[in-house]
Amino acid sequence: MKKILFKNLSTAYIAVFAGLTVCCSGGGKKSQEKQEIDDNAVEVGILHSLSGTMAISEVSLRDVLLMGIEEINNSGGVLGKKIVPRVVDPASDWDLFAEKAKELLTKNKVSVVFGCWTSVSRKSVLPVFEEYKGLLFYPVQYEGQECSPNIIYTGATPNQQLIPAAQYLMSKEGGEYKQFYLLGTDYVFPRTANTILRNYLLSQGIPEQHIIEEYTPFNHQDYQTIVSKIKRFAASGKACVLSTINGDSNVPFYKEFANQGLSASHCPVMAFSVAEDELRSMDTEFLAGHLAAWNYFQSIATPDNLQFVENFKNYCKTNNLPGKDARVTDDPVCWSYTGLYLWKAAVEKAGSFEVEKVIAALSDMEFQSPSGPVKMHPDNHHLAKKALIGKIRADGQFDIIWETDDIVVPEPFSEFAK
Amino acid sequence: MGIDQIQYIFSGLSLGSILILVALGLSIIYGLAGIINMSHGEFMMIGAYTTYCIQQLFILYLPQAWLDMAFFISLPLSFMVAGLFGLIIERLIIRHLYSRPLESLLATWGISLILIQIARNLFGDLTAVKAPAVLSGGLQIAEGLMLPYNRLFIMALTVAVFICVYFLFQKTRLGIKIRAVTQNRNMSACVGISTKKIDMITFMIGSGLAGIAGCAITLIGNVVPNMGQTYIVDSFLVVVSGGVGKLAGCVVSGLGIGIFSKIFEVNFEAVYGKALVLIFIIIFLQYRPKGLFPDKGRADE
């Protein structure tokens, strides 16, 4: 045993230095890779964090974009031009997002940028895109209350994710829940989301005392008191939790939830920030049976989606990306990929790469996404799509248990947000 | 006393015991060498990843039924692995920085960033440690009061680790030497104690303790590259308010901060609870700048 341990350690030690060398040489490598840009190519920017706290989520979006670009290039490119991806790393640093965006728009003069995950990074690049008349495709569900002329939002607005989830929980098949515990991490998305949810629930006749709103700091690890509060809350009637807990805090929350004897059949947790990619890294035993609301799940059983999932797994495997074919698709991955194809379709419709013409062409555009048919809103830059509710399975995938009958028209400015 | 109060006190003790476990090693290192070790949390992370690796080895090579053993075997191993990393880093970098708090702060912060990124490159994000079956679920004391086994285990572990450290410091030759160097380095060197060796051993023990803490935390939290960052600030609070390098101070302030955090959290929101704890510590340090148990250590010189 001792010998094995020692061997492992020396490997780790070597890895330390290997890691250091990679870190140091990373900068030089990029400039060598600079491809010749001629008239037969068009540059697009990819602005996702590849290091820092957000890397865990954002790297998947870079991967799916590169896959989509490869697909498009193999089938003849856009308007006869090959797409050359320009990947930059804003390193989870909001100021760096703005700097890198400026660099992409002014130095590389990219035709379009796909990027950002957190709202704060989007808010940080927004003025840059407006000033330099760029075009950004933003793929993540968010709190709404924004509509920039230079951004296309392919993720969900509150009325495409939050409201349907609350509707479902109040409906007969959802369990007719009467008490709601709104629990989130303390930043802009949960705050706005919970304001919208609270006002919506009040408008549906849920009394004030049956709604509790609570926030925890980022990276909160100790959910003991909160779970015991939920327990007491649930003891007095049919209650559920609407969770906008972010990232790292989810595992300790669900573990504590199970360890204090609460279960999904007694008090389900509806999550708005837990998708397949996050579940890969969690011990799903404690999460099984709980719910999540999205507009796409990997388990959608249409031929389009099966193909998409297979392509993504193959792409990760053949390119030797971390995780290989154990990689999964999820909501942001789907909308990132859809964004790329929407842009391609719009460019072809407009017959030009000019931002203004592309945006005009996007209006009312319909597209068959891996999630099913979607349609761009005529003027608010958001995408209409179905809302889905999934139940978490022990293998980290979802059983889709409910969906809206039709695509939901996006409303970035919610009437409940005041 | 109602059930709720018992629950809150239990939560406070549980949080406190975790803080103590993390802060013990930090306190020893800070007290002895005046190193503000920002990478302490990353030694915790190394402990947690050791646990993860052992678990994976068990899954790959040993029968399913033995899987529960993995965690208990990981406890001593994470101490050793984190200690060894501590030793390597002490030899390579830290030893040039003794008694230079600002440089040591920057250098150890750099080490922590490097370690985080290496962990991310090596393991990616596909890591979860499964708690052994004996430690899931909880002890039902009364209707509505359940004490989770994993938290009870961490409390017991903290007590055990503390007793070991206390014994080491009070009863062994090594402990006496460490305390001597902490109190007066030059004098200790004069009477023939190899202070460099003591520095090295202390740093190793401190890092190893962080490794044990990391292993224990896999029971309640998750294993991610930046997990150490979550605990580093809180454990500094424990060290500073307890008195640098004092074991008793570490325990009292750890439990105090744990219980106060929980009381504030119940009456206010978690976000404000945290802020209130910070305000109280700031006020407390105005009156007792050297913490609960002040001592003349090298850091005071």
XYZ file of C-alpha atoms in Angstrom:
719
model
C 0.000 0.000 0.000
C 2.744 2.331 0.968
C 4.552 1.745 -2.264
C 1.474 2.481 -4.342
C 0.864 5.627 -2.399
C 4.399 6.778 -3.029
C 4.123 6.115 -6.720
C 0.918 8.139 -6.848
C 2.547 10.972 -5.049
C 5.497 11.164 -7.335
C 3.101 11.157 -10.275
C 1.209 13.969 -8.654
C 4.429 15.808 -8.066
C 5.387 15.498 -11.703
C 1.895 16.643 -12.577
C 2.466 19.773 -10.511
C 5.365 20.735 -12.710
C 3.654 19.636 -15.874
C 0.748 21.840 -14.820
C 3.046 24.757 -14.203
C 4.707 24.412 -17.579
C 1.346 24.223 -19.322
C 0.185 27.329 -17.480
C 3.304 29.218 -18.460
C 3.359 28.188 -22.084
C -0.397 28.623 -22.641
C 0.030 32.212 -23.759
C 2.591 31.506 -26.434
C 0.677 28.653 -27.939
C -2.247 30.764 -29.007
C -0.279 33.130 -31.166
C 1.327 30.261 -33.042
C -2.091 28.830 -33.746
C -3.266 32.007 -35.411
C -4.764 30.890 -38.633
C -4.553 32.790 -41.832
C -7.755 34.692 -42.357
C -8.576 35.166 -46.012
C -11.673 36.044 -47.952
C -12.973 32.517 -47.616
C -13.328 32.612 -43.861
C -15.386 34.409 -41.281
C -14.291 34.863 -37.685
C -16.608 34.324 -34.730
C -15.750 34.932 -31.097
C -16.297 32.481 -28.228
C -16.327 34.293 -24.904
C -16.615 31.663 -22.192
C -14.557 31.276 -19.012
C -12.085 28.427 -19.357
C -10.546 28.995 -15.933
C -11.752 30.222 -12.564
C -14.997 29.416 -10.786
C -17.279 29.503 -13.827
C -15.082 27.217 -15.928
C -16.920 24.133 -14.681
C -20.098 25.311 -16.391
C -18.816 27.352 -19.305
C -16.299 24.928 -20.800
C -19.170 22.739 -22.046
C -20.538 25.663 -24.028
C -17.205 26.248 -25.726
C -17.085 22.548 -26.584
C -20.552 22.445 -28.122
C -19.888 25.639 -30.094
C -16.672 24.210 -31.525
C -18.584 21.066 -32.407
C -21.296 23.082 -34.162
C -18.685 25.101 -36.045
C -17.010 21.886 -37.210
C -20.375 20.564 -38.413
C -21.114 23.757 -40.311
C -17.651 23.857 -41.870
C -17.937 20.226 -42.956
C -21.193 20.979 -44.710
C -19.866 23.946 -46.655
C -19.683 26.782 -44.142
C -21.820 29.927 -44.067
C -22.377 31.761 -47.372
C -19.513 29.663 -48.713
C -17.125 30.828 -46.002
C -15.472 28.668 -43.388
C -16.038 29.694 -39.776
C -12.861 30.355 -37.810
C -13.529 30.313 -34.063
C -11.652 32.847 -31.975
C -11.678 31.398 -28.435
C -10.740 33.745 -25.598
C -10.674 33.082 -21.863
C -12.192 35.803 -19.656
C -11.283 33.628 -16.620
C -14.519 34.182 -14.651
C -13.475 37.818 -14.172
C -16.239 40.300 -15.054
C -13.920 43.129 -16.035
C -11.928 40.792 -18.202
C -15.147 39.845 -20.008
C -15.528 43.439 -21.152
C -11.868 43.703 -22.157
C -11.926 40.450 -24.110
C -15.204 41.434 -25.779
C -13.666 44.713 -26.867
C -10.627 42.893 -28.186
C -12.805 40.490 -30.194
C -14.856 43.300 -31.677
C -12.106 45.820 -32.441
C -8.981 43.752 -33.029
C -10.312 40.509 -34.467
C -13.396 42.192 -35.931
C -15.468 39.071 -35.391
C -18.896 38.895 -37.019
C -20.613 37.540 -33.952
C -19.769 36.482 -30.403
C -21.215 33.544 -28.485
C -20.661 33.859 -24.790
C -21.288 34.713 -21.141
C -23.029 32.665 -18.497
C -23.633 34.795 -15.417
C -25.780 37.885 -15.611
C -22.983 39.996 -14.200
C -20.700 39.019 -17.086
C -23.446 39.840 -19.576
C -24.073 43.211 -17.920
C -20.350 43.858 -18.085
C -20.076 43.259 -21.857
C -23.403 44.857 -22.780
C -22.097 48.420 -23.151
C -19.171 47.124 -25.220
C -21.462 45.376 -27.679
C -23.711 48.414 -27.900
C -20.801 50.813 -28.423
C -19.050 48.765 -31.116
C -22.294 47.542 -32.696
C -21.425 43.909 -32.115
C -23.722 40.919 -31.838
C -23.804 38.591 -28.820
C -25.725 35.329 -28.461
C -26.430 34.675 -24.776
C -27.471 31.074 -24.065
C -28.459 30.893 -20.375
C -31.807 31.297 -18.628
C -31.801 34.534 -16.689
C -33.917 36.947 -14.675
C -35.126 39.052 -17.615
C -35.541 42.845 -17.269
C -33.178 43.442 -20.163
C -33.418 43.758 -23.927
C -30.318 45.083 -25.637
C -30.477 45.742 -29.395
C -27.133 43.953 -29.732
C -27.865 40.783 -27.767
C -29.903 37.736 -28.770
C -31.116 35.837 -25.709
C -31.638 32.150 -26.465
C -32.108 31.034 -22.825
C -35.384 31.201 -20.910
C -37.071 34.322 -19.603
C -38.885 34.115 -16.222
C -42.216 33.316 -17.858
C -40.675 30.378 -19.711
C -39.187 28.717 -16.638
C -40.254 30.139 -13.270
C -43.959 30.692 -13.833
C -44.608 27.304 -15.528
C -42.831 25.562 -12.631
C -45.020 27.329 -10.064
C -48.119 26.607 -12.159
C -47.197 22.946 -12.251
C -46.710 22.682 -8.484
C -50.095 24.301 -7.856
C -51.870 22.117 -10.421
C -53.600 18.881 -9.561
C -51.067 16.646 -11.280
C -48.206 18.579 -9.689
C -49.549 17.886 -6.183
C -51.560 21.053 -5.380
C -48.908 22.567 -3.135
C -50.088 25.431 -0.939
C -46.904 26.603 0.782
C -43.744 27.754 -0.926
C -40.232 28.142 0.461
C -38.200 30.323 -1.905
C -34.553 29.579 -1.248
C -31.677 31.089 -3.197
C -28.093 32.215 -3.283
C -27.764 35.937 -2.691
C -27.305 37.561 -6.086
C -29.332 39.121 -8.844
C -30.943 36.058 -10.460
C -32.432 34.481 -7.297
C -33.497 37.882 -5.944
C -35.352 38.824 -9.133
C -36.635 35.288 -9.680
C -38.063 35.151 -6.160
C -39.692 38.575 -6.502
C -41.406 37.344 -9.647
C -42.393 34.035 -8.042
C -43.686 35.713 -4.896
C -45.816 38.207 -6.801
C -47.110 35.479 -9.069
C -48.026 33.234 -6.118
C -49.742 36.146 -4.353
C -51.717 36.859 -7.533
C -52.832 33.225 -7.505
C -54.296 33.599 -4.039
C -51.489 32.109 -1.945
C -51.504 34.057 1.340
C -48.409 36.021 2.362
C -47.664 33.821 5.392
C -47.424 30.729 3.191
C -44.453 32.112 1.289
C -41.001 32.289 2.873
C -38.071 33.862 1.062
C -34.506 33.201 2.203
C -30.998 33.753 0.844
C -27.586 32.345 1.617
C -24.167 33.772 0.734
C -22.190 32.325 -2.197
C -20.535 28.978 -1.415
C -22.695 28.529 1.670
C -21.984 25.054 3.024
C -23.968 24.755 6.209
C -27.691 24.257 5.622
C -28.580 22.854 9.042
C -30.760 25.685 10.299
C -32.365 26.340 6.937
C -33.326 22.698 6.494
C -34.801 22.588 9.989
C -36.786 25.730 9.152
C -38.062 24.028 6.006
C -38.927 20.982 8.075
C -41.057 22.990 10.454
C -42.625 24.869 7.557
C -43.492 21.576 5.840
C -44.924 20.099 9.015
C -47.771 22.612 8.934
C -49.128 21.799 5.478
C -48.378 20.794 1.919
C -45.110 22.567 1.187
C -42.449 22.612 -1.496
C -39.132 24.394 -2.016
C -38.367 26.565 -5.036
C -34.598 26.609 -5.200
C -32.320 29.029 -6.971
C -29.301 27.782 -5.023
C -26.233 28.123 -7.169
C -23.339 25.789 -7.876
C -21.314 24.385 -4.987
C -23.986 24.930 -2.363
C -26.368 22.389 -3.882
C -24.632 19.252 -2.650
C -24.523 20.254 1.027
C -28.127 21.439 0.761
C -29.538 18.199 -0.671
C -27.378 16.079 1.648
C -28.616 17.923 4.714
C -32.171 17.738 3.363
C -31.992 13.938 3.151
C -30.088 13.491 6.404
C -32.687 15.399 8.381
C -35.277 12.969 7.119
C -37.004 15.033 4.398
C -37.824 13.441 1.058
C -39.140 14.411 -2.361
C -42.472 12.708 -1.743
C -42.986 14.786 1.389
C -41.541 18.111 0.287
C -40.113 18.279 -3.254
C -37.415 20.754 -4.218
C -37.947 22.432 -7.597
C -34.552 23.642 -8.797
C -33.931 26.336 -11.399
C -30.153 26.024 -11.527
C -29.473 22.277 -11.446
C -29.014 20.629 -14.833
C -27.422 17.457 -16.178
C -23.945 18.987 -16.280
C -24.063 19.920 -12.579
C -25.502 16.505 -11.671
C -22.487 14.776 -13.218
C -20.357 15.947 -10.325
C -22.841 15.271 -7.554
C -23.728 12.256 -5.544
C -27.202 12.011 -7.097
C -28.470 9.573 -4.494
C -29.764 12.474 -2.426
C -31.298 14.324 -5.346
C -33.304 11.576 -6.982
C -37.011 12.315 -7.012
C -36.590 16.079 -6.766
C -37.571 18.328 -9.663
C -36.047 20.814 -12.044
C -37.562 23.236 -14.553
C -35.847 23.799 -17.907
C -36.600 24.071 -21.603
C -34.428 21.158 -22.639
C -33.389 17.838 -21.135
C -30.910 15.353 -22.554
C -33.599 12.683 -22.194
C -35.899 14.247 -24.829
C -36.542 11.249 -27.062
C -36.798 12.857 -30.507
C -34.530 11.665 -33.349
C -33.079 15.202 -33.589
C -32.051 15.175 -29.967
C -30.724 11.613 -29.945
C -28.505 12.609 -32.843
C -27.405 15.801 -31.095
C -26.507 13.956 -27.877
C -24.629 11.270 -29.795
C -22.721 13.873 -31.807
C -21.714 15.727 -28.678
C -20.493 12.596 -26.913
C -18.571 11.541 -30.015
C -17.073 14.987 -30.378
C -15.856 14.965 -26.760
C -14.491 11.457 -27.194
C -12.657 11.988 -30.491
C -11.173 15.271 -29.308
C -10.154 13.692 -26.027
C -11.959 16.296 -23.940
C -12.185 15.683 -20.173
C -15.035 13.307 -19.391
C -15.029 11.868 -22.935
C -18.316 10.160 -23.822
C -19.558 10.438 -20.240
C -20.245 14.076 -21.091
C -23.843 15.224 -21.147
C -25.889 17.901 -22.853
C -28.152 20.212 -20.905
C -30.260 23.327 -21.268
C -27.493 25.944 -21.783
C -25.604 23.524 -24.081
C -28.709 23.144 -26.230
C -29.354 26.915 -26.456
C -25.731 27.693 -27.138
C -25.774 25.271 -30.067
C -29.161 26.563 -31.225
C -27.806 30.116 -31.113
C -25.013 29.198 -33.503
C -27.456 27.705 -36.010
C -29.888 30.605 -35.653
C -27.031 32.943 -36.537
C -26.108 30.784 -39.557
C -29.718 30.742 -40.759
C -30.050 34.493 -40.274
C -26.818 35.207 -42.148
C -27.989 33.057 -45.035
C -31.403 34.706 -45.046
C -29.836 38.182 -45.002
C -27.106 37.212 -47.461
C -24.694 39.219 -45.345
C -22.622 39.118 -42.164
C -23.571 42.681 -41.228
C -24.906 42.827 -37.693
C -27.925 44.994 -38.479
C -29.040 42.825 -41.365
C -28.518 39.619 -39.358
C -30.605 40.964 -36.478
C -33.379 41.985 -38.887
C -33.305 38.512 -40.451
C -33.610 36.853 -37.025
C -37.027 38.391 -36.432
C -39.741 35.698 -36.494
C -37.216 33.064 -37.562
C -38.248 29.480 -36.907
C -35.828 26.684 -36.206
C -35.847 23.005 -35.297
C -33.669 22.846 -32.161
C -32.654 19.653 -30.320
C -35.403 20.572 -27.873
C -38.049 20.827 -30.613
C -39.419 23.711 -32.683
C -38.505 27.211 -31.511
C -39.283 30.649 -32.864
C -37.591 34.026 -32.483
C -39.857 36.757 -31.174
C -40.555 39.405 -33.874
C -38.845 42.160 -31.915
C -37.783 41.397 -28.341
C -34.670 39.333 -29.241
C -35.770 36.358 -27.129
C -36.651 32.825 -28.193
C -40.067 31.137 -27.824
C -39.852 27.526 -26.654
C -41.603 24.913 -24.561
C -41.213 24.767 -20.775
C -40.487 21.355 -19.280
C -40.424 19.853 -15.796
C -38.078 16.930 -15.118
C -37.706 14.562 -12.217
C -34.110 13.769 -11.254
C -33.127 10.131 -11.712
C -30.402 8.321 -9.797
C -28.210 8.299 -12.922
C -28.185 12.098 -13.130
C -30.655 12.317 -16.001
C -34.251 13.515 -15.920
C -37.627 11.888 -16.509
C -39.723 14.502 -18.251
C -42.964 14.532 -16.312
C -44.709 17.623 -17.635
C -44.471 20.107 -20.491
C -46.398 23.067 -21.804
C -48.754 22.308 -24.709
C -47.111 24.796 -27.007
C -44.077 27.040 -27.223
C -44.208 29.875 -24.678
C -43.813 33.405 -26.033
C -40.915 35.104 -24.199
C -41.656 38.073 -21.942
C -38.335 39.566 -20.817
C -40.114 42.248 -18.781
C -42.268 40.322 -16.355
C -45.415 41.951 -14.994
C -44.570 40.302 -11.660
C -41.110 41.808 -11.327
C -42.157 44.940 -9.468
C -35.571 24.219 26.394
C -37.545 23.330 23.290
C -36.656 21.068 20.462
C -35.812 24.000 18.217
C -33.234 25.327 20.653
C -31.583 21.921 20.910
C -31.495 21.729 17.123
C -29.818 25.141 16.870
C -27.255 24.362 19.523
C -26.485 21.087 17.789
C -26.102 22.928 14.475
C -23.818 25.432 16.146
C -21.676 22.736 17.730
C -21.477 20.924 14.424
C -20.405 24.021 12.502
C -18.020 24.884 15.337
C -16.375 21.469 15.278
C -15.775 21.768 11.527
C -14.244 25.207 12.025
C -12.013 23.877 14.800
C -10.866 21.000 12.640
C -9.911 23.365 9.825
C -8.421 26.028 12.066
C -6.242 23.807 14.287
C -3.514 23.309 11.696
C -3.696 26.918 10.612
C -3.342 28.127 14.165
C -0.289 25.956 14.822
C 1.475 27.099 11.659
C 0.626 30.764 12.199
C 1.680 30.623 15.826
C 4.976 28.913 15.199
C 6.253 30.464 12.053
C 4.289 33.662 11.557
C 3.184 32.380 8.176
C -0.211 33.579 7.058
C -0.945 30.420 5.176
C -3.510 31.284 2.528
C -3.049 27.853 0.962
C -4.314 26.092 4.065
C -7.694 25.550 2.419
C -5.991 23.849 -0.504
C -4.380 21.303 1.791
C -7.923 20.594 2.848
C -8.808 20.178 -0.789
C -5.896 17.755 -1.191
C -7.282 15.737 1.724
C -10.700 15.661 0.095
C -9.278 14.549 -3.250
C -7.247 11.857 -1.500
C -10.526 10.548 -0.117
C -11.971 10.661 -3.606
C -8.997 8.774 -5.089
C -9.130 6.080 -2.415
C -12.822 5.682 -3.093
C -12.172 5.305 -6.821
C -9.456 2.719 -6.136
C -11.897 0.768 -3.993
C -14.533 0.915 -6.718
C -12.050 -0.306 -9.309
C -10.192 -3.027 -7.455
C -12.128 -4.214 -4.442
C -15.524 -5.827 -3.941
C -18.525 -3.575 -3.587
C -19.086 -4.584 0.027
C -15.809 -2.998 1.096
C -16.668 0.411 -0.301
C -17.779 1.726 3.078
C -14.305 1.092 4.413
C -12.797 3.492 1.889
C -13.755 6.542 3.862
C -12.258 5.341 7.128
C -9.030 4.307 5.437
C -8.929 7.725 3.778
C -8.807 9.533 7.113
C -5.195 8.651 8.010
C -4.165 8.648 4.354
C -5.438 12.144 3.740
C -3.420 13.269 6.746
C -0.310 11.722 5.210
C -0.847 12.958 1.670
C -1.698 16.512 2.697
C 1.226 16.430 5.147
C 3.583 15.327 2.394
C 2.399 18.077 0.090
C 2.894 20.471 2.983
C 6.423 19.178 3.440
C 7.261 19.596 -0.239
C 5.898 23.117 -0.369
C 7.596 24.053 2.888
C 10.952 22.866 1.542
C 10.517 24.539 -1.821
C 8.956 27.868 -0.935
C 7.776 28.574 2.593
C 11.115 28.131 4.355
C 12.480 31.175 2.554
C 9.660 33.286 3.900
C 9.580 32.721 7.651
C 8.823 35.844 9.642
C 7.864 37.772 6.532
C 4.091 37.774 6.887
C 3.307 39.867 3.816
C 5.496 37.920 1.415
C 4.263 34.662 2.895
C 0.681 35.815 2.427
C 1.239 36.537 -1.254
C 3.307 33.437 -1.913
C 0.874 31.061 -0.216
C -2.001 32.719 -2.041
C -0.170 32.024 -5.291
C 0.374 28.419 -4.219
C -3.305 28.111 -3.508
C -4.239 29.358 -7.001
C -1.790 26.937 -8.599
C -3.068 24.008 -6.551
C -6.677 24.837 -7.431
C -5.948 24.940 -11.134
C -3.921 21.716 -10.991
C -6.788 19.975 -9.214
C -9.158 21.285 -11.865
C -6.930 20.006 -14.670
C -6.348 16.622 -13.054
C -9.831 15.817 -11.842
C -12.132 18.131 -13.757
C -15.466 18.429 -12.083
C -16.446 14.778 -12.015
C -15.980 14.150 -8.354
C -18.316 13.061 -5.622
C -17.513 11.158 -2.487
C -20.178 8.771 -1.327
C -20.648 8.808 2.413
C -20.494 5.350 3.984
C -23.885 3.817 4.702
C -23.284 3.844 8.455
C -22.942 7.618 8.339
C -26.058 8.491 6.360
C -29.373 9.097 7.987
C -29.596 10.317 11.531
C -30.439 9.688 15.128
C -34.089 10.447 15.851
C -34.100 12.013 19.314
C -37.651 13.283 19.351
C -40.392 14.217 16.928
C -38.876 16.823 14.632
C -35.380 16.515 16.052
C -32.922 14.452 14.074
C -29.176 14.497 14.554
C -27.495 13.397 11.314
C -24.843 10.724 11.825
C -22.324 12.410 9.538
C -22.331 15.493 11.752
C -22.086 13.448 14.948
C -19.116 11.662 13.407
C -17.363 14.935 12.571
C -17.867 16.140 16.145
C -16.350 12.942 17.504
C -13.509 13.187 15.023
C -12.779 16.762 16.084
C -12.631 15.703 19.713
C -10.299 12.819 18.852
C -8.023 14.964 16.702
C -7.921 17.652 19.340
C -6.962 15.189 22.046
C -4.176 13.818 19.846
C -2.833 17.291 19.098
C -3.090 18.298 22.728
C -1.240 15.180 23.800
C 1.407 15.787 21.152
C 1.964 19.350 22.297
C 1.871 18.767 26.036
C 3.349 15.335 26.532
C 5.898 14.618 23.837
C 9.416 15.909 23.309
C 8.485 17.118 19.866
C 5.568 19.081 21.269
C 7.749 20.732 23.873
C 10.227 21.720 21.164
C 7.467 23.134 18.997
C 6.148 25.179 21.890
C 9.641 26.354 22.723
C 10.262 27.555 19.180
C 6.862 29.229 19.141
C 7.722 31.163 22.290
C 11.262 32.148 21.486
C 13.016 31.036 18.374
C 16.474 32.396 19.102
C 16.589 31.027 22.598
C 15.438 27.626 21.391
C 18.135 27.598 18.753
C 20.706 28.477 21.438
C 19.760 25.482 23.569
C 20.231 23.179 20.635
C 16.823 22.757 19.065
C 17.019 22.538 15.308
C 14.443 25.192 14.555
C 14.432 24.480 10.842
C 13.535 20.888 11.475
C 10.802 21.958 13.882
C 9.428 24.398 11.310
C 9.319 21.653 8.757
C 7.600 19.144 11.019
C 5.090 21.702 12.242
C 4.171 22.735 8.742
C 3.719 19.105 7.856
C 1.481 18.433 10.852
C -0.540 21.593 10.173
C -1.079 20.639 6.549
C -1.928 17.086 7.527
C -4.599 18.327 9.933
C -6.083 20.320 7.071
C -6.086 17.072 5.080
C -8.133 15.326 7.766
C -10.553 18.247 7.790
C -10.905 17.964 4.017
C -11.599 14.267 4.297
C -14.271 14.887 6.942
C -15.923 17.623 4.920
C -16.580 15.230 2.030
C -19.316 13.849 4.307
C -21.344 17.040 4.242
C -20.139 19.029 1.264
C -18.755 18.385 -2.165
C -15.303 17.924 -3.564
C -14.443 20.760 -5.909
C -11.093 22.403 -6.643
C -11.955 25.651 -4.868
C -13.588 24.090 -1.794
C -10.790 25.372 0.438
C -11.646 28.985 -0.328
C -14.995 28.554 1.387
C -13.409 27.758 4.711
C -10.215 29.795 4.733
C -11.766 33.091 5.848
C -13.811 31.492 8.609
C -10.850 29.557 9.908
C -8.752 32.728 10.005
C -11.519 34.287 12.068
C -11.264 31.396 14.509
C -7.485 31.701 14.733
C -7.460 35.465 15.178
C -10.248 35.636 17.730
C -8.947 32.627 19.625
C -5.423 33.878 20.076
C -2.636 32.930 17.738
C -1.227 29.455 18.259
C -3.407 28.662 21.260
C -5.225 25.344 21.115
C -7.749 26.250 23.800
C -8.466 29.555 22.063
C -9.089 27.694 18.856
C -11.717 25.495 20.500
C -13.510 28.258 22.380
C -13.657 30.649 19.452
C -14.548 27.884 16.988
C -17.529 26.786 19.046
C -18.419 30.400 19.828
C -18.431 31.425 16.182
C -20.346 28.268 15.246
C -23.093 28.775 17.791
C -23.395 32.530 17.263
C -23.586 32.064 13.485
C -26.459 29.633 13.919
C -28.309 31.837 16.395
C -28.005 34.820 14.065
C -28.986 32.671 11.105
C -32.211 31.624 12.797
C -33.246 35.114 13.769
C -31.983 36.874 10.649
C -31.202 35.603 7.180
C -28.018 33.618 6.554
C -26.481 36.546 4.684
C -27.037 39.003 7.538
C -26.093 36.363 10.089
C -22.668 36.127 8.551
C -22.264 39.897 8.510
C -23.313 40.132 12.166
C -20.723 37.561 13.202
C -18.056 39.589 11.432
C -19.166 42.792 13.142
C -19.053 41.105 16.542
C -15.558 39.804 15.925
C -14.360 43.242 14.847
C -15.785 44.790 18.017
C -14.336 41.992 20.118
C -10.875 42.497 18.631
C -11.020 46.204 19.531
C -11.011 45.194 23.182
C -8.957 42.035 22.981
C -6.620 42.562 20.020
C -4.699 39.393 20.800
C -7.760 37.215 21.005
C -9.263 35.204 23.819
C -6.009 33.662 24.973
C -3.178 36.072 24.231
C 0.329 34.728 24.284
C 3.792 35.938 23.517
C 4.483 34.029 20.332
C 6.851 34.810 17.543
C 4.089 36.416 15.557
C 3.925 39.171 18.149
C 7.496 40.252 17.819
